[in-house]
mmCIF file of C-alpha atoms and ligand atoms in Angstrom:
data_model
loop_
_atom_site.group_PDB
_atom_site.id
_atom_site.type_symbol
_atom_site.label_atom_id
_atom_site.label_comp_id
_atom_site.label_asym_id
_atom_site.label_seq_id
_atom_site.Cartn_x
_atom_site.Cartn_y
_atom_site.Cartn_z
ATOM 1 C CA MET A 125 16.500 14.929 -4.956
ATOM 2 C CA ASP A 126 18.802 12.083 -5.745
ATOM 3 C CA PHE A 127 17.054 8.776 -6.756
ATOM 4 C CA TYR A 128 18.828 6.575 -4.348
ATOM 5 C CA GLU A 129 18.198 9.287 -1.476
ATOM 6 C CA ILE A 130 14.533 8.921 -2.397
ATOM 7 C CA VAL A 131 14.688 5.202 -2.081
ATOM 8 C CA LYS A 132 15.871 5.292 1.177
ATOM 9 C CA LYS A 133 13.573 7.858 2.404
ATOM 10 C CA ARG A 134 10.480 5.920 1.407
ATOM 11 C CA ARG A 135 9.152 4.217 4.642
ATOM 12 C CA SER A 136 5.715 3.066 5.799
ATOM 13 C CA ILE A 137 4.109 5.702 7.822
ATOM 14 C CA ARG A 138 0.873 5.081 9.691
ATOM 15 C CA GLU A 139 0.480 8.235 11.645
ATOM 16 C CA PHE A 140 0.147 11.351 10.069
ATOM 17 C CA GLN A 141 -0.033 15.281 10.748
ATOM 18 C CA SER A 142 -3.658 16.939 10.406
ATOM 19 C CA ARG A 143 -1.478 19.383 7.860
ATOM 20 C CA PRO A 144 -3.406 19.025 4.442
ATOM 21 C CA VAL A 145 -1.656 17.621 1.200
ATOM 22 C CA GLU A 146 -1.041 20.116 -1.624
ATOM 23 C CA GLU A 147 -3.216 19.206 -4.633
ATOM 24 C CA GLU A 148 -0.349 19.958 -6.929
ATOM 25 C CA LYS A 149 1.928 17.579 -5.023
ATOM 26 C CA LEU A 150 -0.787 14.787 -5.195
ATOM 27 C CA LEU A 151 -1.323 15.301 -8.911
ATOM 28 C CA ARG A 152 2.230 14.704 -9.565
ATOM 29 C CA VAL A 153 2.297 11.862 -7.545
ATOM 30 C CA LEU A 154 -0.473 10.144 -9.314
ATOM 31 C CA ASP A 155 1.013 11.167 -12.700
ATOM 32 C CA ALA A 156 4.334 9.368 -11.527
ATOM 33 C CA GLY A 157 2.124 6.374 -11.031
ATOM 34 C CA LEU A 158 1.042 6.390 -14.387
ATOM 35 C CA LYS A 159 4.271 6.391 -15.826
ATOM 36 C CA ALA A 160 5.083 2.656 -14.442
ATOM 37 C CA PRO A 161 5.507 -0.248 -16.809
ATOM 38 C CA SER A 162 2.377 -2.466 -17.273
ATOM 39 C CA HIS A 163 2.270 -5.643 -18.956
ATOM 40 C CA ASN A 164 0.163 -4.897 -22.032
ATOM 41 C CA HIS A 165 0.956 -1.379 -22.584
ATOM 42 C CA GLN A 166 -2.386 -0.313 -21.306
ATOM 43 C CA ARG A 167 -1.938 1.047 -17.706
ATOM 44 C CA GLU A 168 -5.500 0.074 -16.747
ATOM 45 C CA TRP A 169 -5.431 1.772 -13.299
ATOM 46 C CA GLU A 170 -7.811 4.067 -11.623
ATOM 47 C CA PHE A 171 -7.504 5.908 -8.559
ATOM 48 C CA ILE A 172 -10.445 6.743 -6.218
ATOM 49 C CA LEU A 173 -9.357 9.239 -3.304
ATOM 50 C CA LEU A 174 -11.748 9.047 -0.482
ATOM 51 C CA LYS A 175 -12.105 12.791 0.400
ATOM 52 C CA ASN A 176 -15.143 12.512 2.618
ATOM 53 C CA ILE A 177 -14.674 11.005 6.238
ATOM 54 C CA GLU A 178 -18.131 9.756 6.170
ATOM 55 C CA ARG A 179 -17.364 7.999 2.970
ATOM 56 C CA ARG A 180 -14.289 6.440 4.473
ATOM 57 C CA LYS A 181 -16.326 5.077 7.366
ATOM 58 C CA GLU A 182 -18.803 3.474 5.252
ATOM 59 C CA VAL A 183 -15.904 1.829 3.303
ATOM 60 C CA LEU A 184 -14.214 0.638 6.245
ATOM 61 C CA GLU A 185 -17.212 -0.877 7.528
ATOM 62 C CA VAL A 186 -17.330 -3.662 4.875
ATOM 63 C CA GLU A 187 -13.487 -4.094 4.974
ATOM 64 C CA PRO A 188 -12.853 -6.487 7.709
ATOM 65 C CA SER A 189 -9.197 -5.952 7.939
ATOM 66 C CA SER A 190 -9.407 -2.502 8.384
ATOM 67 C CA HIS A 191 -10.011 -2.485 12.144
ATOM 68 C CA ASP A 192 -7.865 -1.717 15.015
ATOM 69 C CA PHE A 193 -6.742 -4.832 16.451
ATOM 70 C CA SER A 194 -7.367 -5.385 20.206
ATOM 71 C CA SER A 195 -4.355 -6.396 22.282
ATOM 72 C CA GLU A 196 -5.824 -10.131 22.335
ATOM 73 C CA GLU A 197 -5.868 -9.960 18.462
ATOM 74 C CA ILE A 198 -2.076 -8.660 18.568
ATOM 75 C CA ASN A 199 -0.961 -11.268 20.719
ATOM 76 C CA ASP A 200 -2.403 -14.236 18.897
ATOM 77 C CA TRP A 201 -0.835 -12.790 15.651
ATOM 78 C CA THR A 202 2.707 -12.186 17.176
ATOM 79 C CA GLU A 203 3.011 -14.877 19.519
ATOM 80 C CA GLY A 204 5.244 -17.120 17.761
ATOM 81 C CA MET A 205 7.348 -14.464 15.925
ATOM 82 C CA THR A 206 10.887 -15.065 16.113
ATOM 83 C CA ASP A 207 12.158 -12.101 14.253
ATOM 84 C CA GLN A 208 12.030 -8.773 16.394
ATOM 85 C CA LEU A 209 11.830 -6.405 14.085
ATOM 86 C CA GLU A 210 9.028 -7.880 12.268
ATOM 87 C CA LYS A 211 7.265 -8.474 15.887
ATOM 88 C CA GLU A 212 7.893 -4.664 16.487
ATOM 89 C CA MET A 213 6.476 -3.878 12.993
ATOM 90 C CA TYR A 214 3.032 -5.674 13.842
ATOM 91 C CA LEU A 215 2.941 -4.560 17.506
ATOM 92 C CA LYS A 216 2.968 -0.891 16.085
ATOM 93 C CA ALA A 217 0.993 -1.274 13.043
ATOM 94 C CA LEU A 218 -1.855 -3.591 14.125
ATOM 95 C CA PRO A 219 -3.585 -1.200 16.796
ATOM 96 C CA VAL A 220 -3.795 1.527 14.186
ATOM 97 C CA GLN A 221 -4.974 -0.263 10.877
ATOM 98 C CA LYS A 222 -8.284 1.524 11.099
ATOM 99 C CA ARG A 223 -7.093 4.768 12.687
ATOM 100 C CA MET A 224 -4.603 5.292 9.830
ATOM 101 C CA LEU A 225 -7.502 5.347 7.186
ATOM 102 C CA LEU A 226 -9.684 7.722 9.111
ATOM 103 C CA SER A 227 -6.933 10.214 10.211
ATOM 104 C CA ALA A 228 -4.812 10.522 7.145
ATOM 105 C CA PRO A 229 -5.423 13.941 5.165
ATOM 106 C CA GLU A 230 -5.860 11.688 1.975
ATOM 107 C CA VAL A 231 -6.762 7.932 1.263
ATOM 108 C CA LEU A 232 -6.277 6.660 -2.056
ATOM 109 C CA VAL A 233 -7.817 3.566 -3.531
ATOM 110 C CA ILE A 234 -5.884 1.841 -6.220
ATOM 111 C CA CYS A 235 -7.745 -0.077 -8.908
ATOM 112 C CA PHE A 236 -6.584 -2.373 -11.779
ATOM 113 C CA LYS A 237 -8.230 -3.864 -14.622
ATOM 114 C CA MET A 238 -8.176 -7.850 -13.977
ATOM 115 C CA ARG A 239 -9.360 -9.185 -17.405
ATOM 116 C CA LYS A 240 -9.360 -12.747 -15.933
ATOM 117 C CA ALA A 241 -11.118 -13.427 -12.659
ATOM 118 C CA LEU A 242 -8.882 -14.393 -9.784
ATOM 119 C CA GLY A 243 -10.403 -18.026 -9.393
ATOM 120 C CA ASN A 244 -9.570 -18.563 -13.339
ATOM 121 C CA CYS A 245 -5.935 -17.813 -12.821
ATOM 122 C CA LYS A 246 -3.779 -20.758 -13.023
ATOM 123 C CA THR A 247 -0.372 -19.135 -13.893
ATOM 124 C CA LEU A 248 1.798 -16.438 -12.685
ATOM 125 C CA PHE A 249 1.447 -14.924 -16.213
ATOM 126 C CA ASP A 250 -2.106 -14.862 -15.696
ATOM 127 C CA LEU A 251 -1.552 -12.188 -12.718
ATOM 128 C CA ASN A 252 0.403 -9.971 -15.027
ATOM 129 C CA SER A 253 -2.358 -7.214 -14.361
ATOM 130 C CA PHE A 254 -1.950 -7.419 -10.579
ATOM 131 C CA ALA A 255 2.072 -7.520 -11.009
ATOM 132 C CA SER A 256 1.717 -4.387 -13.348
ATOM 133 C CA VAL A 257 -0.426 -2.386 -10.599
ATOM 134 C CA TRP A 258 2.304 -2.873 -8.143
ATOM 135 C CA CYS A 259 4.844 -1.173 -10.438
ATOM 136 C CA CYS A 260 2.380 1.742 -10.401
ATOM 137 C CA ILE A 261 1.919 1.552 -6.650
ATOM 138 C CA GLU A 262 5.836 1.641 -6.090
ATOM 139 C CA ASN A 263 6.195 4.613 -8.386
ATOM 140 C CA ILE A 264 3.447 6.128 -6.128
ATOM 141 C CA LEU A 265 5.460 5.339 -2.932
ATOM 142 C CA LEU A 266 8.461 6.974 -4.436
ATOM 143 C CA ALA A 267 7.100 9.892 -5.631
ATOM 144 C CA LEU A 268 5.379 10.208 -2.178
ATOM 145 C CA ALA A 269 8.676 10.282 -0.603
ATOM 146 C CA ALA A 270 10.274 12.657 -3.152
ATOM 147 C CA GLU A 271 7.418 15.196 -2.075
ATOM 148 C CA GLY A 272 8.236 14.796 1.528
ATOM 149 C CA LEU A 273 5.066 12.644 2.051
ATOM 150 C CA TYR A 274 4.330 9.048 3.317
ATOM 151 C CA GLY A 275 1.767 6.425 3.139
ATOM 152 C CA VAL A 276 1.672 2.587 3.676
ATOM 153 C CA THR A 277 -0.177 -0.019 1.574
ATOM 154 C CA LYS A 278 -3.083 -1.506 3.153
ATOM 155 C CA ILE A 279 -4.637 -4.635 1.270
ATOM 156 C CA PRO A 280 -8.167 -5.207 1.399
ATOM 157 C CA TYR A 281 -9.408 -8.807 2.256
ATOM 158 C CA ASP A 282 -12.919 -8.773 1.075
ATOM 159 C CA THR A 283 -12.843 -6.740 -2.449
ATOM 160 C CA MET A 284 -16.168 -7.846 -3.384
ATOM 161 C CA ALA A 285 -17.845 -5.921 -0.592
ATOM 162 C CA LEU A 286 -15.308 -3.007 -1.265
ATOM 163 C CA LYS A 287 -16.125 -2.782 -4.925
ATOM 164 C CA LYS A 288 -19.605 -2.838 -4.326
ATOM 165 C CA ALA A 289 -19.212 0.118 -1.822
ATOM 166 C CA LEU A 290 -17.242 2.170 -4.051
ATOM 167 C CA ASN A 291 -19.297 1.205 -7.308
ATOM 168 C CA ILE A 292 -16.196 -0.408 -8.857
ATOM 169 C CA PRO A 293 -16.889 -2.092 -12.100
ATOM 170 C CA GLU A 294 -16.966 -5.802 -12.301
ATOM 171 C CA ASP A 295 -13.873 -6.353 -14.256
ATOM 172 C CA TYR A 296 -11.908 -4.084 -11.925
ATOM 173 C CA GLU A 297 -9.992 -4.975 -8.592
ATOM 174 C CA VAL A 298 -8.677 -3.164 -5.712
ATOM 175 C CA ALA A 299 -5.104 -3.588 -5.320
ATOM 176 C CA ALA A 300 -4.473 -1.243 -2.340
ATOM 177 C CA ILE A 301 -5.682 1.540 -0.149
ATOM 178 C CA ILE A 302 -2.877 4.077 0.617
ATOM 179 C CA PRO A 303 -3.479 6.474 3.372
ATOM 180 C CA ILE A 304 -1.207 9.480 2.644
ATOM 181 C CA GLY A 305 -0.043 12.494 4.720
ATOM 182 C CA TYR A 306 3.011 14.148 6.213
ATOM 183 C CA PRO A 307 4.667 11.906 9.020
ATOM 184 C CA GLN A 308 3.782 12.323 12.748
ATOM 185 C CA LYS A 309 5.736 9.766 14.409
ATOM 186 C CA HIS A 310 9.184 8.219 13.845
ATOM 187 C CA VAL A 311 9.188 5.273 11.909
ATOM 188 C CA ILE A 312 9.804 1.635 12.860
ATOM 189 C CA LYS A 313 13.536 0.707 12.193
ATOM 190 C CA GLN A 314 13.697 -1.099 8.619
ATOM 191 C CA LYS A 315 15.102 -4.700 8.604
ATOM 192 C CA SER A 316 18.632 -4.558 6.635
ATOM 193 C CA VAL A 317 19.248 -7.339 4.118
ATOM 194 C CA SER A 318 22.682 -7.881 2.720
ATOM 195 C CA LEU A 319 22.975 -7.699 -0.920
ATOM 196 C CA GLN A 320 25.776 -9.975 -0.871
ATOM 197 C CA GLN A 321 23.662 -12.896 0.665
ATOM 198 C CA LYS A 322 21.068 -12.183 -2.038
ATOM 199 C CA MET A 323 23.317 -12.366 -5.099
ATOM 200 C CA HIS A 324 23.943 -15.645 -6.875
ATOM 201 C CA PHE A 325 25.954 -16.165 -9.917
ATOM 202 C CA ASP A 326 25.222 -18.560 -12.673
ATOM 203 C CA ARG A 327 23.063 -20.514 -10.213
ATOM 204 C CA TRP A 328 21.364 -20.350 -6.880
HETATM 205 C C1 FMN B 406 1.900 -6.284 -0.409
HETATM 206 C C2 FMN B 406 2.148 -5.587 0.955
HETATM 207 C C3 FMN B 406 1.207 -5.397 1.901
HETATM 208 C C4 FMN B 406 0.976 -4.865 3.326
HETATM 209 N N1 FMN B 406 0.185 -4.616 3.986
HETATM 210 C C5 FMN B 406 0.293 -3.826 5.203
HETATM 211 C C6 FMN B 406 -1.182 -3.697 5.677
HETATM 212 O O1 FMN B 406 -2.072 -4.166 5.531
HETATM 213 N N2 FMN B 406 -1.031 -2.750 6.616
HETATM 214 C C7 FMN B 406 0.090 -2.090 7.173
HETATM 215 O O2 FMN B 406 0.200 -1.349 8.028
HETATM 216 N N3 FMN B 406 1.267 -2.123 6.415
HETATM 217 C C8 FMN B 406 1.172 -3.036 5.333
HETATM 218 N N4 FMN B 406 2.157 -3.172 4.544
HETATM 219 C C9 FMN B 406 3.503 -2.322 4.743
HETATM 220 C C10 FMN B 406 4.235 -3.188 5.407
HETATM 221 O O3 FMN B 406 4.332 -3.434 6.744
HETATM 222 C C11 FMN B 406 6.166 -2.435 5.306
HETATM 223 O O4 FMN B 406 6.115 -2.092 3.984
HETATM 224 C C12 FMN B 406 7.163 -3.192 5.814
HETATM 225 O O5 FMN B 406 6.807 -3.307 7.363
HETATM 226 C C13 FMN B 406 8.408 -2.515 5.555
HETATM 227 O O6 FMN B 406 8.610 -1.234 6.089
HETATM 228 P P1 FMN B 406 8.998 -0.170 5.370
HETATM 229 O O7 FMN B 406 7.931 -0.037 4.215
HETATM 230 O O8 FMN B 406 8.864 1.193 6.297
HETATM 231 O O9 FMN B 406 10.001 -0.250 4.678
HETATM 232 C C14 FMN B 406 2.411 -3.997 3.264
HETATM 233 C C15 FMN B 406 3.149 -3.788 2.415
HETATM 234 C C16 FMN B 406 3.045 -4.570 1.281
HETATM 235 C C17 FMN B 406 4.271 -4.407 0.263
#
């Protein structure tokens, strides 16, 4: 498939068919993740696949942001939003934050080595390992699209508890949790951004 078509095809999907994901596709996708650039040439990334539904539930129990938001919480969250597409996204996404992780045929936890504890990071340079893992994540999202698969990046709030629940070594962090599968519902309209308005020449 043409690269630019894949870029267009990639979208965040939160509702999945029960159809299982073929193992060979998943392996190709993860391997594409490992081809991404990394700041120190080390690609210090690890993948945990949460196969067992009971394990998923245990993990979700310690991850406070992974609950399906009530209508009251959704109202509070979206109340002051003026951008209609942003609001629409939250209205559709917030009620399924837990469900998407329990119903997806695959759930991938992406970990990365964080040599300096977050509290000791003072410059963006210190966050290079975090920047690098997002290169890996984007490769994975694009590779999923190339395979006809979809996912969405869920960022955990409380990684301490999550790390403990998943037995993740101290010097590793969780970058994202990605439910993966074949899409069930039509996606939310993507906000279009004009390239012309984003470009600057010689100075901002
Ligand atoms: C850093 C980051 C964090 C995100 N966190 C969440 C999240 O916690 N839950 C969720 O449902 N989607 C999450 N998303 C997905 C965004 O909502 C989505 O990318 C955005 O609405 C644009 O839609 P698109 O990916 O279909 O283009 C996240 C995306 C990024 C890049």
